[in-house]
JSON list of C-alpha atoms in Angstrom, two decimals:
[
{"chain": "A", "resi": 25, "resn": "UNK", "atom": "CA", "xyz": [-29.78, -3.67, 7.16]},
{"chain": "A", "resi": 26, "resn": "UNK", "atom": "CA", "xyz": [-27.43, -2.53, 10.13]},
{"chain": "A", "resi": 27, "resn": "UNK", "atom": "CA", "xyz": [-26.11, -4.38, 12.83]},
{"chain": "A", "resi": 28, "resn": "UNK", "atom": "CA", "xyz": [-27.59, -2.55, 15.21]},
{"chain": "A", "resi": 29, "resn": "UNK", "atom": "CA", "xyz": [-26.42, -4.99, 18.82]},
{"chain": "A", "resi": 30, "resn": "UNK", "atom": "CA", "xyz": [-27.53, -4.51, 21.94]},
{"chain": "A", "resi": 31, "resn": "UNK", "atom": "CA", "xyz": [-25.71, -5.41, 24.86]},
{"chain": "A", "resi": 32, "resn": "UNK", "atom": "CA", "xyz": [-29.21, -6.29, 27.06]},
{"chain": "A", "resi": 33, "resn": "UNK", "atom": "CA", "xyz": [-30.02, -8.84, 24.90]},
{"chain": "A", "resi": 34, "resn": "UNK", "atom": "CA", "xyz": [-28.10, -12.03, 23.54]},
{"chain": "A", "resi": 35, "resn": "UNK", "atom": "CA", "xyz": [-26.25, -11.23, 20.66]},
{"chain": "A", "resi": 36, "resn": "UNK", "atom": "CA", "xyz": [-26.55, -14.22, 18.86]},
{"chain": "A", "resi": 37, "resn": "UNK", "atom": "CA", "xyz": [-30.55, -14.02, 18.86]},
{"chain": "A", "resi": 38, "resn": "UNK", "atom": "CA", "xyz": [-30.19, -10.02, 17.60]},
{"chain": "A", "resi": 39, "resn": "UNK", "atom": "CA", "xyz": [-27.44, -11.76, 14.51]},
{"chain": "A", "resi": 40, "resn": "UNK", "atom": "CA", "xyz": [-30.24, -14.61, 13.85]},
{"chain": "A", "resi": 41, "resn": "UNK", "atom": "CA", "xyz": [-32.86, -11.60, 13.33]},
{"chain": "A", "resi": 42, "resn": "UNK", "atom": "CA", "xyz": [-31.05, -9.36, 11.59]},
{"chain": "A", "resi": 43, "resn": "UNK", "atom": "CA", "xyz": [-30.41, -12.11, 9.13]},
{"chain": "A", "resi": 44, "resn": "UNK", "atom": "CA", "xyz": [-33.57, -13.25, 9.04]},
{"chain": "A", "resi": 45, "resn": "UNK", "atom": "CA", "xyz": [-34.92, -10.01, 8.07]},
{"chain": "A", "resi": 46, "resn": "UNK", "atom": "CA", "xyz": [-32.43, -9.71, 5.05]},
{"chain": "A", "resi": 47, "resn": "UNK", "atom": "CA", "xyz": [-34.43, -13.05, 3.97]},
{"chain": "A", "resi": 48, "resn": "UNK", "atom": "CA", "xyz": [-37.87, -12.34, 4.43]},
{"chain": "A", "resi": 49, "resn": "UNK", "atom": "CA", "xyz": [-37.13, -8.76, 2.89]},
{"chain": "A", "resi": 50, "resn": "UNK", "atom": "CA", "xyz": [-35.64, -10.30, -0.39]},
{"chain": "A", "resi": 51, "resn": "UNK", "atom": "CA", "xyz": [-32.11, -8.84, 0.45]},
{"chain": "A", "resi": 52, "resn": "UNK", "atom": "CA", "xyz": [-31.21, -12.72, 1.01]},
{"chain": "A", "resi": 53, "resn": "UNK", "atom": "CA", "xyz": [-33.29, -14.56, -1.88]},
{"chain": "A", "resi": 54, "resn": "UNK", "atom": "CA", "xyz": [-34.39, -18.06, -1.52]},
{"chain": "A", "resi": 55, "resn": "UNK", "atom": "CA", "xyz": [-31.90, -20.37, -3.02]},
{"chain": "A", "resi": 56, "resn": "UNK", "atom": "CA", "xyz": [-29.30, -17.86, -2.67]},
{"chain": "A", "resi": 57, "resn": "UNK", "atom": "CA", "xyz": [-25.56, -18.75, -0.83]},
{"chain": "A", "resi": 58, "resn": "UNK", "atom": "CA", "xyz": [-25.43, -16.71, 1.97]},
{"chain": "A", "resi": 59, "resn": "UNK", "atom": "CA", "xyz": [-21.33, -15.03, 2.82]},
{"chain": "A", "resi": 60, "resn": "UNK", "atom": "CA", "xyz": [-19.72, -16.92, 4.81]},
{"chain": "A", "resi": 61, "resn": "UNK", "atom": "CA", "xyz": [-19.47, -17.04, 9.17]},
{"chain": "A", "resi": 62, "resn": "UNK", "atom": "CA", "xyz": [-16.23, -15.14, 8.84]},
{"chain": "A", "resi": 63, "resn": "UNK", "atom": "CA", "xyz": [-17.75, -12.85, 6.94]},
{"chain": "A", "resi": 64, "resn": "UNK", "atom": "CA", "xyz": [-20.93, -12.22, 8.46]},
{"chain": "A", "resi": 65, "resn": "UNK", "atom": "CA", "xyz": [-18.75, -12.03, 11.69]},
{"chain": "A", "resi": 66, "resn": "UNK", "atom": "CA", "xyz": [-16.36, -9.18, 10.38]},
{"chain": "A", "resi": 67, "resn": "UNK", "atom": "CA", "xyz": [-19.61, -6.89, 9.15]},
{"chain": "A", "resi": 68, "resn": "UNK", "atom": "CA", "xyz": [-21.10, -7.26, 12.06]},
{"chain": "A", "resi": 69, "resn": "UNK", "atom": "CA", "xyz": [-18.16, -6.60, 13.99]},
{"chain": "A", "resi": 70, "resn": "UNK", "atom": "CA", "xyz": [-18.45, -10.10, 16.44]},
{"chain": "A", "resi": 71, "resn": "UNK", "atom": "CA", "xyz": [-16.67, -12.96, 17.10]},
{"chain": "A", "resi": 72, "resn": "UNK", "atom": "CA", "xyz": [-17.17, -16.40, 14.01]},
{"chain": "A", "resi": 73, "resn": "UNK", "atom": "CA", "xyz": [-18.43, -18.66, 17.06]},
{"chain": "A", "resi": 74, "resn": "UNK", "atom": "CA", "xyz": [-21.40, -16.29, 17.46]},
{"chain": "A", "resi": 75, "resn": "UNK", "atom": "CA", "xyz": [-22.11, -15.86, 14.64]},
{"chain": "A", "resi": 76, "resn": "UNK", "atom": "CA", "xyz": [-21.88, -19.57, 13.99]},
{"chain": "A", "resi": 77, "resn": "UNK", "atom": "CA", "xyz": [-24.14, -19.74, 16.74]},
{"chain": "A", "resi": 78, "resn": "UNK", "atom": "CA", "xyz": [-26.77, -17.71, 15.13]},
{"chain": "A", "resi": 79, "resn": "UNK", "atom": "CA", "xyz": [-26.79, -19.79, 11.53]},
{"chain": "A", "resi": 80, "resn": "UNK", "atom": "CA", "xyz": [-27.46, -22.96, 13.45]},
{"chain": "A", "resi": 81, "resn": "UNK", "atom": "CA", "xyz": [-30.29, -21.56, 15.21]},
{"chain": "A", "resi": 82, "resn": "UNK", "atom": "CA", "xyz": [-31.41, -20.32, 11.59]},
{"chain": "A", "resi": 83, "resn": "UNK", "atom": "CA", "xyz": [-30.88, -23.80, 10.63]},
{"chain": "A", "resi": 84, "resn": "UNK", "atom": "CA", "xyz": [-32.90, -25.11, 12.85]},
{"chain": "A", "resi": 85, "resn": "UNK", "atom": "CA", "xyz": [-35.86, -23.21, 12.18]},
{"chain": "A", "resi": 86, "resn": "UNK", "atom": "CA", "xyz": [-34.92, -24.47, 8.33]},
{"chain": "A", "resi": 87, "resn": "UNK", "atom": "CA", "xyz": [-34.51, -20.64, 7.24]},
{"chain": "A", "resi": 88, "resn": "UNK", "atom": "CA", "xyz": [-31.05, -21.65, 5.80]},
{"chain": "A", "resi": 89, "resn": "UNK", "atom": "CA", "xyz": [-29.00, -25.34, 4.85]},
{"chain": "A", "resi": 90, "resn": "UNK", "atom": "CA", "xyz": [-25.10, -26.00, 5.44]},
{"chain": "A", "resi": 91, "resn": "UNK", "atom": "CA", "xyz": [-24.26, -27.85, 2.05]},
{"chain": "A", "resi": 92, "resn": "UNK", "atom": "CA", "xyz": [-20.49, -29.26, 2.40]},
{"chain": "A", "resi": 93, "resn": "UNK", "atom": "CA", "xyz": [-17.76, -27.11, 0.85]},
{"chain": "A", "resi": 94, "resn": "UNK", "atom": "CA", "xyz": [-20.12, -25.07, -0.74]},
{"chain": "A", "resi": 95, "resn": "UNK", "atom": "CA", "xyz": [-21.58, -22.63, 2.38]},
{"chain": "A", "resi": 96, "resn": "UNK", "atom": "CA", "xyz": [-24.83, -22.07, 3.31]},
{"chain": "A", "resi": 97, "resn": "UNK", "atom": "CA", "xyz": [-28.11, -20.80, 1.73]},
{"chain": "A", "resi": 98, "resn": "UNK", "atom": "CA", "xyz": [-31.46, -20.08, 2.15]},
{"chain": "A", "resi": 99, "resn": "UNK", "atom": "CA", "xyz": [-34.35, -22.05, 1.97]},
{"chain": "A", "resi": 100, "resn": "UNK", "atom": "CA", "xyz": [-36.05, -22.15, -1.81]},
{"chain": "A", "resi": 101, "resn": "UNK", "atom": "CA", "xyz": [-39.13, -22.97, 0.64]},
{"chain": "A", "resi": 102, "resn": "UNK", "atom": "CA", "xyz": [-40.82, -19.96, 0.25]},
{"chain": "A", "resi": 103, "resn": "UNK", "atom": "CA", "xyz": [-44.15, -20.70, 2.72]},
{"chain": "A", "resi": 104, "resn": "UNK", "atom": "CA", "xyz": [-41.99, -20.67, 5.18]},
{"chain": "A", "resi": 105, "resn": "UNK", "atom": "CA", "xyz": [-40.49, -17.70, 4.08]},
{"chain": "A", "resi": 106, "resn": "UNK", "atom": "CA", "xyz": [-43.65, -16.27, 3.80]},
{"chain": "A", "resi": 107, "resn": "UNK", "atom": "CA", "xyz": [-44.39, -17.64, 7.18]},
{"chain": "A", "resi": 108, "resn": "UNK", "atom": "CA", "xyz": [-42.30, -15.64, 8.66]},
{"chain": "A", "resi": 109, "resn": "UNK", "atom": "CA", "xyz": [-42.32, -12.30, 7.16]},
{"chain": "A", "resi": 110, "resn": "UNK", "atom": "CA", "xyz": [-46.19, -12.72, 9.10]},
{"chain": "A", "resi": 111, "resn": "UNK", "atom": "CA", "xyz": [-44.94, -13.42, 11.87]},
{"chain": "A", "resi": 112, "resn": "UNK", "atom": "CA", "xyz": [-42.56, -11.20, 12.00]},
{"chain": "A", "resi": 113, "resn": "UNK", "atom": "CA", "xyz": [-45.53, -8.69, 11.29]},
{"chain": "A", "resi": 114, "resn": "UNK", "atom": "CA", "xyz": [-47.57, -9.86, 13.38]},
{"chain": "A", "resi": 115, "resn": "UNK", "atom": "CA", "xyz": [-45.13, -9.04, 16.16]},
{"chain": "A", "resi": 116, "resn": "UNK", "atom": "CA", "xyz": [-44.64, -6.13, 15.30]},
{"chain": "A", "resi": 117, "resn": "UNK", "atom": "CA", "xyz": [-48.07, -5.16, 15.19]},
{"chain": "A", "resi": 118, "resn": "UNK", "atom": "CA", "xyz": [-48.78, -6.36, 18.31]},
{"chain": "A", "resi": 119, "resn": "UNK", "atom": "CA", "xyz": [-45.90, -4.13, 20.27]},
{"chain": "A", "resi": 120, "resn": "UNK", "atom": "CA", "xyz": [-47.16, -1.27, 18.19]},
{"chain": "A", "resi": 121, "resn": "UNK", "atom": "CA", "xyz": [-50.43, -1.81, 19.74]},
{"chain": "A", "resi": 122, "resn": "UNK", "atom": "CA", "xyz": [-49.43, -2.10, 23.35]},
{"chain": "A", "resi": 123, "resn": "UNK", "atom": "CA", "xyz": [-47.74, 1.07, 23.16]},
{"chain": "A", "resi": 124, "resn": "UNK", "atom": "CA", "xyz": [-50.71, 2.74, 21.56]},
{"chain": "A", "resi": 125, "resn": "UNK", "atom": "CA", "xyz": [-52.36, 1.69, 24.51]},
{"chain": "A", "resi": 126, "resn": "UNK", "atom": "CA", "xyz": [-50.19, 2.52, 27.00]},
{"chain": "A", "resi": 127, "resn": "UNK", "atom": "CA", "xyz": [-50.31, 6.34, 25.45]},
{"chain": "A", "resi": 128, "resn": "UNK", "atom": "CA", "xyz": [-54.00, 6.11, 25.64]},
{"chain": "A", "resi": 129, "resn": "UNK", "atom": "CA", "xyz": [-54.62, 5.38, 22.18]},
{"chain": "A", "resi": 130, "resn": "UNK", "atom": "CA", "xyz": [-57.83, 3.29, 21.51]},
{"chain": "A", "resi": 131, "resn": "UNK", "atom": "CA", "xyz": [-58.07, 0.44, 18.81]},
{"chain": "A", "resi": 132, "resn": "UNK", "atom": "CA", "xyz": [-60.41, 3.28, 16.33]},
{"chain": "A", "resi": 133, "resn": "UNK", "atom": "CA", "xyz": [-57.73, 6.15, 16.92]},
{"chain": "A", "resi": 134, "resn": "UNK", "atom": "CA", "xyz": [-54.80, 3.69, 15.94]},
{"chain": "A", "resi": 135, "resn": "UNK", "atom": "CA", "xyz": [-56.27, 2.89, 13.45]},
{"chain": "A", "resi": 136, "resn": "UNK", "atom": "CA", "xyz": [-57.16, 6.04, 12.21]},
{"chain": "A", "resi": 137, "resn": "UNK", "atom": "CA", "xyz": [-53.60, 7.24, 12.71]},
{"chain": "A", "resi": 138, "resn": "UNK", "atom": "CA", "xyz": [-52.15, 4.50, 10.20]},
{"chain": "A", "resi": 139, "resn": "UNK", "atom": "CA", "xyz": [-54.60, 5.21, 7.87]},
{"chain": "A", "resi": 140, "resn": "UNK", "atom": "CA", "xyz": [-54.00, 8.93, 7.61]},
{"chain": "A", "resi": 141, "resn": "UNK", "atom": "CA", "xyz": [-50.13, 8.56, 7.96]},
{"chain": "A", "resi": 142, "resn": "UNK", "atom": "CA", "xyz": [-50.31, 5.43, 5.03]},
{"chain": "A", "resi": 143, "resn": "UNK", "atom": "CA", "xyz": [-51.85, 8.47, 3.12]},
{"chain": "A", "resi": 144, "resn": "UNK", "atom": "CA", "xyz": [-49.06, 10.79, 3.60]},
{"chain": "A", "resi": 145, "resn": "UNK", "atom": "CA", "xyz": [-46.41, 8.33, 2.76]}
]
């Protein structure tokens, strides 16, 4: 997944998201040590505090552990990996909607759009 900043919204939120994509997505397994700030910082192309910044928020929402000397990883809780990927979804989802409904789109003709395009795909 790219690091794909903006500069309208806080970077270290957009790091904490991209990152918690790669988990929910498998790219991160549970269990598995993440790389380190440093190097999470030079991919992404931002300064270690920030993305510091974003891990801690990650661990807060218990998405990844700081074990001493040995870096962090991500949860082996996998509800509340699965958790997320919904809500993440869900999200999703529901900004898809609103601009189906701001182009004039009702709920039936939505739907009928993902159907037909889940076809093609």
């Amino acid at each position: 997944m790219p690091w794909e900043l903006q500069n309208n919204r806080q970077i270290w939120l957009q790091l904490a998201e991209v990152l918690t994509r790669r988990i929910v997505s498998g790219q991160y397994p549970a269990g598995i040590r993440i790389p380190s700030v440093r190097d999470l910082a030079a991919e992404a192309g931002v300064n270690p505090n920030t993305m510091q910044r974003a891990l801690a928020a990650m661990e807060e929402q218990g998405l990844v552990s700081a074990q001493r000397n040995t870096g962090r990883f991500v949860t082996e809780d996998e509800e509340l990996i699965t958790a997320t990927r919904k809500q993440l979804a869900e999200e999703e989802l529901s900004a898809f909607c609103e601009k189906m409904r701001q182009l004039g789109f009702s709920a039936e003709e939505t739907a009928q759009l993902l159907k037909t395009k889940g076809e093609t795909t």
